[in-house]
Short mmCIF file of C-alpha atoms and ligand atoms in Angstrom, two decimals:
data_model
loop_
_atom_site.label_atom_id
_atom_site.label_comp_id
_atom_site.label_asym_id
_atom_site.label_seq_id
_atom_site.Cartn_x
_atom_site.Cartn_y
_atom_site.Cartn_z
CA MET A 170 23.17 8.48 9.14
CA ARG A 171 20.26 6.03 10.08
CA LYS A 172 18.38 5.47 7.10
CA ILE A 173 14.50 4.90 8.70
CA ILE A 174 11.58 4.57 5.90
CA LEU A 175 7.68 6.56 7.48
CA THR A 176 4.99 5.78 4.67
CA GLY A 177 1.30 4.93 5.65
CA ASP A 178 -2.33 4.92 4.04
CA ARG A 179 -5.56 6.33 4.78
CA PRO A 180 -8.29 3.71 6.55
CA THR A 181 -10.43 5.53 4.29
CA GLY A 182 -11.45 1.29 2.89
CA ARG A 183 -9.39 -1.74 1.90
CA LEU A 184 -6.37 -1.23 -0.28
CA HIS A 185 -6.31 -1.28 -4.07
CA ILE A 186 -4.51 -2.44 -7.05
CA GLY A 187 -3.20 1.15 -7.01
CA HIS A 188 -1.97 0.83 -3.69
CA TYR A 189 -0.18 -1.31 -4.04
CA VAL A 190 1.78 -0.99 -7.21
CA GLY A 191 2.25 2.27 -5.74
CA SER A 192 3.73 1.71 -2.95
CA LEU A 193 2.14 -0.86 -1.33
CA ARG A 194 4.65 -3.50 -3.47
CA GLN A 195 7.87 -1.46 -3.67
CA ARG A 196 7.45 -1.39 0.98
CA VAL A 197 7.55 -4.97 1.79
CA GLU A 198 10.95 -5.23 -1.15
CA LEU A 199 12.80 -2.60 1.02
CA GLN A 200 11.93 -4.18 3.85
CA ASN A 201 13.10 -7.63 2.90
CA SER A 202 16.02 -5.72 1.49
CA GLY A 203 17.76 -5.35 5.14
CA LEU A 204 18.88 -1.93 4.01
CA TYR A 205 17.06 0.48 6.37
CA ASP A 206 17.32 0.52 10.51
CA MET A 207 13.68 1.26 11.03
CA ILE A 208 11.25 1.13 9.32
CA PHE A 209 7.47 2.08 10.36
CA ILE A 210 4.47 1.86 8.52
CA MET A 211 1.72 4.31 9.36
CA ILE A 212 -2.17 3.27 9.42
CA ALA A 213 -3.43 7.29 9.05
CA ASP A 214 -6.72 7.48 11.11
CA ALA A 215 -6.68 10.69 12.33
CA GLN A 216 -5.56 12.65 8.89
CA ALA A 217 -8.63 10.45 7.32
CA LEU A 218 -10.96 12.13 9.48
CA THR A 219 -10.11 15.02 8.52
CA ASP A 220 -13.01 14.43 5.81
CA ASN A 221 -15.20 11.46 7.42
CA ILE A 222 -15.60 13.25 10.28
CA ASP A 223 -19.53 11.85 10.19
CA ASN A 224 -18.43 9.42 9.40
CA PRO A 225 -15.54 7.72 12.22
CA GLU A 226 -17.73 4.53 12.71
CA LYS A 227 -15.74 3.93 8.30
CA VAL A 228 -12.29 4.75 10.03
CA ARG A 229 -12.42 2.50 12.95
CA GLN A 230 -13.97 -0.41 10.94
CA ASN A 231 -11.38 0.26 8.65
CA ILE A 232 -8.35 0.64 10.56
CA ILE A 233 -8.88 -3.59 10.69
CA GLU A 234 -8.97 -3.94 6.87
CA VAL A 235 -5.79 -1.78 6.28
CA ALA A 236 -3.43 -3.54 8.07
CA LEU A 237 -5.03 -7.19 6.89
CA ASP A 238 -3.95 -6.41 4.07
CA TYR A 239 -1.27 -4.74 5.13
CA LEU A 240 0.04 -8.52 6.72
CA ALA A 241 -1.31 -9.61 3.06
CA CYS A 242 1.24 -8.65 1.33
CA GLY A 243 4.06 -9.64 3.08
CA LEU A 244 4.78 -6.57 6.34
CA ASP A 245 6.15 -8.47 8.76
CA SER A 246 5.80 -6.89 12.00
CA THR A 247 8.74 -7.70 13.10
CA LYS A 248 10.43 -6.33 10.84
CA SER A 249 8.79 -2.51 10.84
CA THR A 250 6.67 -0.52 13.04
CA LEU A 251 3.04 -0.88 12.32
CA PHE A 252 0.68 1.11 14.55
CA VAL A 253 -1.70 3.93 14.21
CA GLN A 254 -1.23 7.93 14.03
CA SER A 255 -4.66 8.39 16.26
CA GLN A 256 -1.73 7.06 19.23
CA ILE A 257 0.57 8.76 19.17
CA SER A 258 0.10 12.34 20.66
CA GLU A 259 3.67 14.19 20.01
CA LEU A 260 2.13 14.27 16.82
CA PHE A 261 -0.04 16.67 16.39
CA GLU A 262 2.35 18.30 19.47
CA LEU A 263 4.78 18.54 16.71
CA SER A 264 2.19 19.71 14.08
CA PHE A 265 1.29 22.33 15.87
CA TYR A 266 3.97 24.09 16.28
CA TYR A 267 5.40 23.19 11.88
CA MET A 268 2.41 25.22 12.24
CA ASN A 269 3.93 28.16 12.39
CA LEU A 270 6.86 27.59 9.97
CA VAL A 271 4.13 27.11 6.73
CA THR A 272 1.97 29.86 5.35
CA VAL A 273 -1.86 29.60 4.04
CA SER A 274 -1.46 31.53 0.90
CA ARG A 275 1.34 28.27 -0.05
CA LEU A 276 -0.47 25.91 0.89
CA GLN A 277 -3.17 26.92 -1.63
CA ARG A 278 -0.70 25.95 -4.39
CA ASN A 279 -0.62 22.64 -3.44
CA PRO A 280 -1.80 21.21 -6.01
CA THR A 281 -2.66 16.98 -4.66
CA ILE A 282 -5.24 19.95 -2.39
CA LYS A 283 -6.13 21.64 -4.99
CA MET A 284 -7.24 19.21 -6.11
CA GLU A 285 -8.78 16.48 -3.50
CA ILE A 286 -10.35 20.08 -2.31
CA LYS A 287 -12.47 20.20 -6.30
CA MET A 288 -13.11 16.77 -5.28
CA ARG A 289 -14.77 16.68 -2.40
CA ASN A 290 -17.29 19.45 -3.64
CA PHE A 291 -16.13 21.46 -0.21
CA GLY A 292 -16.49 24.83 -2.23
CA LYS A 293 -15.47 27.32 0.86
CA ASN A 294 -15.86 25.52 3.03
CA ILE A 295 -13.26 23.07 2.87
CA PRO A 296 -12.43 21.49 7.04
CA VAL A 297 -9.70 23.13 8.80
CA GLY A 298 -7.98 19.81 9.52
CA PHE A 299 -7.73 18.85 5.70
CA PHE A 300 -6.76 21.94 4.48
CA THR A 301 -3.67 21.69 7.30
CA TYR A 302 -2.96 17.67 7.13
CA PRO A 303 -0.11 18.35 4.86
CA ILE A 304 1.88 20.08 8.13
CA SER A 305 0.45 17.06 10.39
CA GLN A 306 2.32 14.30 7.43
CA ALA A 307 5.28 16.88 7.73
CA ALA A 308 4.46 15.62 11.41
CA ASP A 309 4.50 12.13 11.42
CA ILE A 310 7.73 12.17 8.31
CA THR A 311 9.69 14.01 10.48
CA ALA A 312 9.06 12.69 14.33
CA PHE A 313 10.64 9.47 12.79
CA LYS A 314 13.27 11.12 11.07
CA ALA A 315 12.58 9.68 8.74
CA THR A 316 15.50 9.73 6.02
CA THR A 317 12.76 7.84 2.86
CA VAL A 318 9.02 7.73 1.75
CA PRO A 319 7.92 5.30 -0.38
CA VAL A 320 4.69 6.97 -2.19
CA GLY A 321 2.73 7.30 -5.19
CA GLU A 322 3.36 10.97 -7.87
CA ASP A 323 0.10 11.91 -4.95
CA GLN A 324 2.09 12.42 -2.59
CA LEU A 325 5.35 14.63 -4.17
CA PRO A 326 3.92 17.49 -2.91
CA MET A 327 3.78 16.63 0.31
CA ILE A 328 7.09 15.61 0.40
CA GLU A 329 8.87 18.66 -0.80
CA LEU A 330 5.73 20.26 1.80
CA THR A 331 8.25 18.04 4.48
CA LYS A 332 11.61 19.18 2.69
CA GLU A 333 10.52 22.41 3.66
CA ILE A 334 9.92 22.70 6.81
CA VAL A 335 12.45 20.38 7.93
CA ARG A 336 15.21 23.11 6.14
CA LYS A 337 13.07 26.38 7.90
CA PHE A 338 12.76 24.43 11.65
CA ASN A 339 16.44 23.15 10.38
CA SER A 340 18.30 27.19 10.53
CA LEU A 341 15.72 28.55 12.88
CA TYR A 342 16.69 26.42 16.00
CA GLY A 343 18.75 24.38 14.74
CA LYS A 344 20.17 21.15 12.69
CA VAL A 345 16.87 18.71 14.62
CA LEU A 346 15.01 17.11 12.40
CA VAL A 347 15.65 15.06 9.12
CA GLU A 348 15.04 16.35 5.23
CA PRO A 349 13.29 12.98 2.80
CA GLU A 350 13.36 12.23 0.21
CA ALA A 351 10.10 11.35 -2.00
CA LEU A 352 11.05 6.56 -2.83
CA LEU A 353 8.72 6.14 -6.31
CA PRO A 354 8.31 3.48 -8.24
CA ASP A 355 10.73 2.98 -11.32
CA ASN A 356 7.83 1.99 -13.51
CA LYS A 357 5.67 5.67 -14.58
CA ALA A 358 2.55 3.80 -15.03
CA CYS A 359 2.95 2.58 -10.90
CA GLN A 360 3.07 5.62 -9.84
CA ARG A 361 -0.30 6.52 -10.37
CA LEU A 362 -2.70 3.63 -11.15
CA PRO A 363 -5.59 4.90 -12.81
CA GLY A 364 -8.75 3.65 -11.97
CA ILE A 365 -10.82 0.52 -13.50
CA ASP A 366 -13.68 4.07 -15.06
CA GLY A 367 -11.43 5.60 -17.46
CA LYS A 368 -10.01 7.81 -14.23
CA SER A 369 -6.64 9.44 -13.95
CA LYS A 370 -6.08 7.95 -10.29
CA MET A 371 -7.33 4.47 -8.65
CA SER A 372 -8.71 6.36 -5.44
CA LYS A 373 -10.75 4.56 -2.59
CA SER A 374 -12.76 8.22 -3.23
CA LEU A 375 -13.82 7.76 -6.66
CA ASN A 376 -15.16 3.99 -6.38
CA ASN A 377 -13.19 2.96 -9.74
CA CYS A 378 -11.08 0.17 -7.69
CA ILE A 379 -10.00 -3.20 -7.67
CA TYR A 380 -9.37 -4.13 -3.97
CA LEU A 381 -6.52 -6.45 -1.99
CA SER A 382 -9.59 -8.24 -1.80
CA ASP A 383 -12.03 -8.85 -3.87
CA THR A 384 -12.85 -12.53 -4.51
CA ALA A 385 -11.36 -13.67 -7.73
CA ASP A 386 -15.48 -12.87 -9.53
CA GLU A 387 -15.18 -9.58 -8.73
CA VAL A 388 -11.97 -8.93 -10.70
CA LYS A 389 -12.39 -10.89 -13.32
CA LYS A 390 -15.97 -9.05 -13.18
CA LYS A 391 -13.64 -5.78 -12.67
CA VAL A 392 -11.71 -6.03 -15.52
CA MET A 393 -13.81 -7.20 -18.09
CA ASN A 394 -15.49 -4.31 -17.73
CA MET A 395 -13.22 -1.97 -17.73
CA TYR A 396 -12.72 1.32 -20.00
CA THR A 397 -11.29 1.46 -22.55
CA ASP A 398 -10.27 2.91 -25.81
CA PRO A 399 -14.26 4.12 -27.15
CA ASN A 400 -13.57 4.06 -30.49
CA HIS A 401 -11.83 0.99 -30.58
CA LEU A 402 -15.10 -0.65 -31.39
CA ARG A 403 -14.58 -3.30 -34.25
CA VAL A 404 -12.21 -5.57 -33.17
CA GLU A 405 -10.62 -4.84 -36.52
CA ASP A 406 -10.11 -1.37 -35.60
CA PRO A 407 -6.91 0.29 -35.13
CA GLY A 408 -6.99 0.89 -31.47
CA ASN A 409 -5.18 3.67 -28.43
CA VAL A 410 -3.50 2.35 -26.10
CA GLU A 411 -1.93 5.31 -24.66
CA GLY A 412 -5.01 6.82 -22.01
CA ASN A 413 -6.64 3.00 -21.82
CA PRO A 414 -5.56 1.68 -18.18
CA VAL A 415 -6.09 -1.98 -19.83
CA PHE A 416 -2.18 -1.77 -21.06
CA THR A 417 -1.62 0.52 -17.89
CA TYR A 418 -2.66 -2.23 -16.03
CA LEU A 419 -0.52 -4.23 -17.81
CA ASP A 420 2.16 -2.15 -17.87
CA ALA A 421 2.53 -2.34 -14.00
CA PHE A 422 2.21 -6.09 -13.85
CA CYS A 423 3.35 -7.86 -16.87
CA LYS A 424 6.62 -9.70 -17.26
CA ASN A 425 7.32 -11.46 -20.61
CA GLU A 426 7.85 -15.13 -18.39
CA HIS A 427 3.23 -14.50 -18.75
CA PHE A 428 3.28 -14.20 -22.81
CA SER A 429 4.29 -18.21 -22.39
CA ARG A 430 1.41 -18.96 -19.58
CA TYR A 431 -1.47 -17.04 -20.80
CA PHE A 432 -1.25 -15.43 -23.74
CA PRO A 433 1.91 -17.85 -26.47
CA GLU A 434 0.74 -15.68 -29.90
CA TYR A 435 3.30 -12.72 -28.44
CA ASN A 436 6.86 -12.51 -26.96
CA ASN A 437 6.00 -9.81 -25.40
CA LEU A 438 3.79 -6.10 -24.75
CA ASP A 439 5.09 -4.42 -26.94
CA GLU A 440 4.01 -6.60 -29.60
CA LEU A 441 0.17 -7.16 -27.88
CA LYS A 442 0.58 -3.01 -28.18
CA GLU A 443 2.20 -3.00 -31.55
CA HIS A 444 -1.13 -6.15 -32.92
CA TYR A 445 -4.23 -3.64 -30.95
CA THR A 446 -2.10 0.28 -32.56
CA LYS A 447 -2.28 -1.39 -35.98
CA GLY A 448 -6.04 -2.89 -35.34
CA GLY A 449 -7.55 -6.52 -35.05
CA LEU A 450 -6.94 -7.83 -31.51
CA GLY A 451 -9.81 -7.43 -29.95
CA ASP A 452 -10.84 -5.81 -25.77
CA VAL A 453 -11.58 -9.12 -24.66
CA LYS A 454 -8.42 -10.98 -25.14
CA VAL A 455 -6.36 -8.83 -23.92
CA LYS A 456 -8.62 -8.31 -20.56
CA LYS A 457 -8.68 -11.64 -19.65
CA PHE A 458 -4.67 -11.75 -20.33
CA LEU A 459 -4.88 -9.07 -18.17
CA ASN A 460 -6.80 -10.67 -16.10
CA ALA A 461 -4.43 -14.36 -15.75
CA ILE A 462 -2.04 -12.02 -14.14
CA LEU A 463 -3.31 -10.07 -11.90
CA GLN A 464 -5.47 -13.34 -10.78
CA GLU A 465 -1.19 -15.22 -10.46
CA GLU A 466 -0.57 -11.65 -7.96
CA LEU A 467 -3.85 -11.40 -5.97
CA GLU A 468 -4.47 -15.71 -4.99
CA PRO A 469 -1.63 -15.82 -2.33
CA ILE A 470 -2.22 -12.13 -1.51
CA ARG A 471 -6.34 -12.84 -1.04
CA LYS A 472 -4.70 -16.47 1.17
CA ARG A 473 -2.09 -14.55 3.72
CA ARG A 474 -5.13 -12.30 4.53
CA ALA A 475 -7.81 -15.00 4.72
CA GLU A 476 -4.94 -16.90 7.31
CA PHE A 477 -4.70 -13.33 8.86
CA ALA A 478 -8.44 -12.97 9.58
CA LYS A 479 -9.50 -16.24 11.75
CA ASP A 480 -7.09 -13.73 14.19
CA ILE A 481 -8.09 -10.27 14.78
CA PRO A 482 -7.35 -9.89 18.33
CA GLU A 483 -3.62 -10.94 17.70
CA VAL A 484 -3.94 -8.03 14.93
CA TYR A 485 -5.05 -5.60 17.08
CA ASN A 486 -2.40 -6.71 19.15
CA ILE A 487 0.40 -5.76 16.54
CA LEU A 488 -0.89 -1.63 16.28
CA LYS A 489 -0.78 -1.90 19.78
CA LYS A 490 3.39 -2.85 20.26
CA GLY A 491 3.74 -0.13 16.88
CA ASN A 492 1.62 2.23 19.26
CA TYR A 493 4.01 1.34 22.17
CA MET A 494 7.79 1.67 19.80
CA ALA A 495 6.64 4.58 17.78
CA ARG A 496 5.68 6.86 20.49
CA GLU A 497 8.83 6.13 22.27
CA VAL A 498 10.68 7.28 19.21
CA ALA A 499 8.57 9.95 18.31
CA ALA A 500 8.33 11.88 21.84
CA ASN A 501 12.37 11.50 21.96
CA THR A 502 12.13 14.11 18.45
CA LEU A 503 9.45 15.44 20.72
CA ALA A 504 11.03 16.11 23.25
CA GLU A 505 14.17 17.22 21.31
CA VAL A 506 11.97 20.50 19.05
CA LYS A 507 11.16 21.52 22.14
CA SER A 508 14.58 21.89 23.67
CA ALA A 509 15.08 23.68 20.06
CA MET A 510 12.58 26.17 20.12
CA LYS A 511 12.84 26.43 24.34
CA ILE A 512 10.28 25.15 24.89
CA ASN A 513 12.23 23.59 28.44
CA TYR A 514 11.17 25.64 30.90
CA PHE A 515 10.77 23.25 33.21
P1 LIG B 249 -8.51 8.90 -0.40
O1 LIG B 249 -9.09 8.88 -1.88
O2 LIG B 249 -9.28 8.27 0.51
O3 LIG B 249 -7.39 9.39 -0.75
P2 LIG B 249 -6.50 6.64 -1.93
O4 LIG B 249 -7.35 5.53 -2.73
O5 LIG B 249 -5.35 8.75 -2.57
O6 LIG B 249 -7.42 7.25 -0.16
P3 LIG B 249 -4.35 7.29 0.35
O7 LIG B 249 -3.73 6.31 1.78
O8 LIG B 249 -4.42 8.97 -0.33
O9 LIG B 249 -4.77 6.27 -0.45
O10 LIG B 249 -2.28 7.40 -0.38
C1 LIG B 249 -1.95 6.19 0.65
C2 LIG B 249 -0.40 6.21 -0.91
O11 LIG B 249 -1.06 4.86 -2.27
C3 LIG B 249 0.30 7.25 -0.97
O12 LIG B 249 1.34 7.07 -1.20
C4 LIG B 249 0.14 7.03 -2.88
O13 LIG B 249 0.35 8.18 -3.24
C5 LIG B 249 -0.54 5.92 -3.12
N1 LIG B 249 -1.53 4.98 -3.89
C6 LIG B 249 -2.74 5.75 -3.87
N2 LIG B 249 -3.68 6.00 -4.99
C7 LIG B 249 -2.75 5.29 -5.99
C8 LIG B 249 -2.17 4.63 -7.24
N3 LIG B 249 -3.68 4.94 -8.07
N4 LIG B 249 -1.47 4.79 -8.64
C9 LIG B 249 -0.72 4.81 -7.49
N5 LIG B 249 -0.78 5.33 -6.39
C10 LIG B 249 -1.27 5.65 -4.89
MG1 LIG B 250 -5.08 9.70 -0.93
#
């Protein structure tokens, strides 16, 4: 079977280091591994509109920001197809047919949707489009017959639903669709990176992010102001590394070699954690270390971003070409779906 990747991001803001460790870094590795036959990376603007319907300008502007973040991280348009969801109308047709394969109560049980509805204070006024976006996500994934979907942990319920839709469709109409597998980063800290405020998820909507495009100064300021263990008041106090985002970021980014470069008093992260837990290690020192590591990782990304940003029309061209290729694949799947469903009258 062909190995195909589909994944994407909502253009609701620039991408942050949570996206980077949760999915982006792995995508680039997979792209460069040569193990995949096709890679589709989608800017999910139609999905972004489901909770931003009053702010289309925000979504429009962030399409280019997300595309720049992609290119800056090393996604390469000669190896991966970068495209914009709304431009592939076949996806919405598929979505409409899948809607009959899913029940309202099944959607209501989706823990990510539940949490997102609460976070957005929708109350009883949940937009139907927002509520059903997991179905639209199933359409996105299956349109490309994706076998692998690299995502953060919050997306697992969406992949589960996609599998159910595939099984239901194939059992009713014959084997047309392909069941995808989610691919999470191995490192637990990367599956759901917390915000700089200590909230459980760094998220554009929560305003608690370090963006890939932040300047060196902005990154430093954010790191130095990060939430840590609130009971670690004096240097001598014993500190807690669990639920302390500074240490979670170190779990996500730190390698042993960073110690010899920036913190030679320690050999590895375990030693650093041990000292912090025992007491006698101040937050400022740890934050300075984290800042050095982040700067090292983000500097080349910032530089490449600035290069690509010099030629925005070329970035739009990349997306236009991607749309064209994506549409061809999605149209083929839609034709197979319609024929399996006997909607091929003429
Ligand atoms: P929004 O708040 O608009 O939903 P978001 O920050 O959650 O934005 P998405 O575009 O919804 O970002 O997510 C894109 C991808 O990044 C998904 O695969 C998601 O799992 C992953 N991701 C997002 N935030 C994090 C995070 N904090 N840690 C790890 N992965 C993340
Ligand atoms: Mg999200």
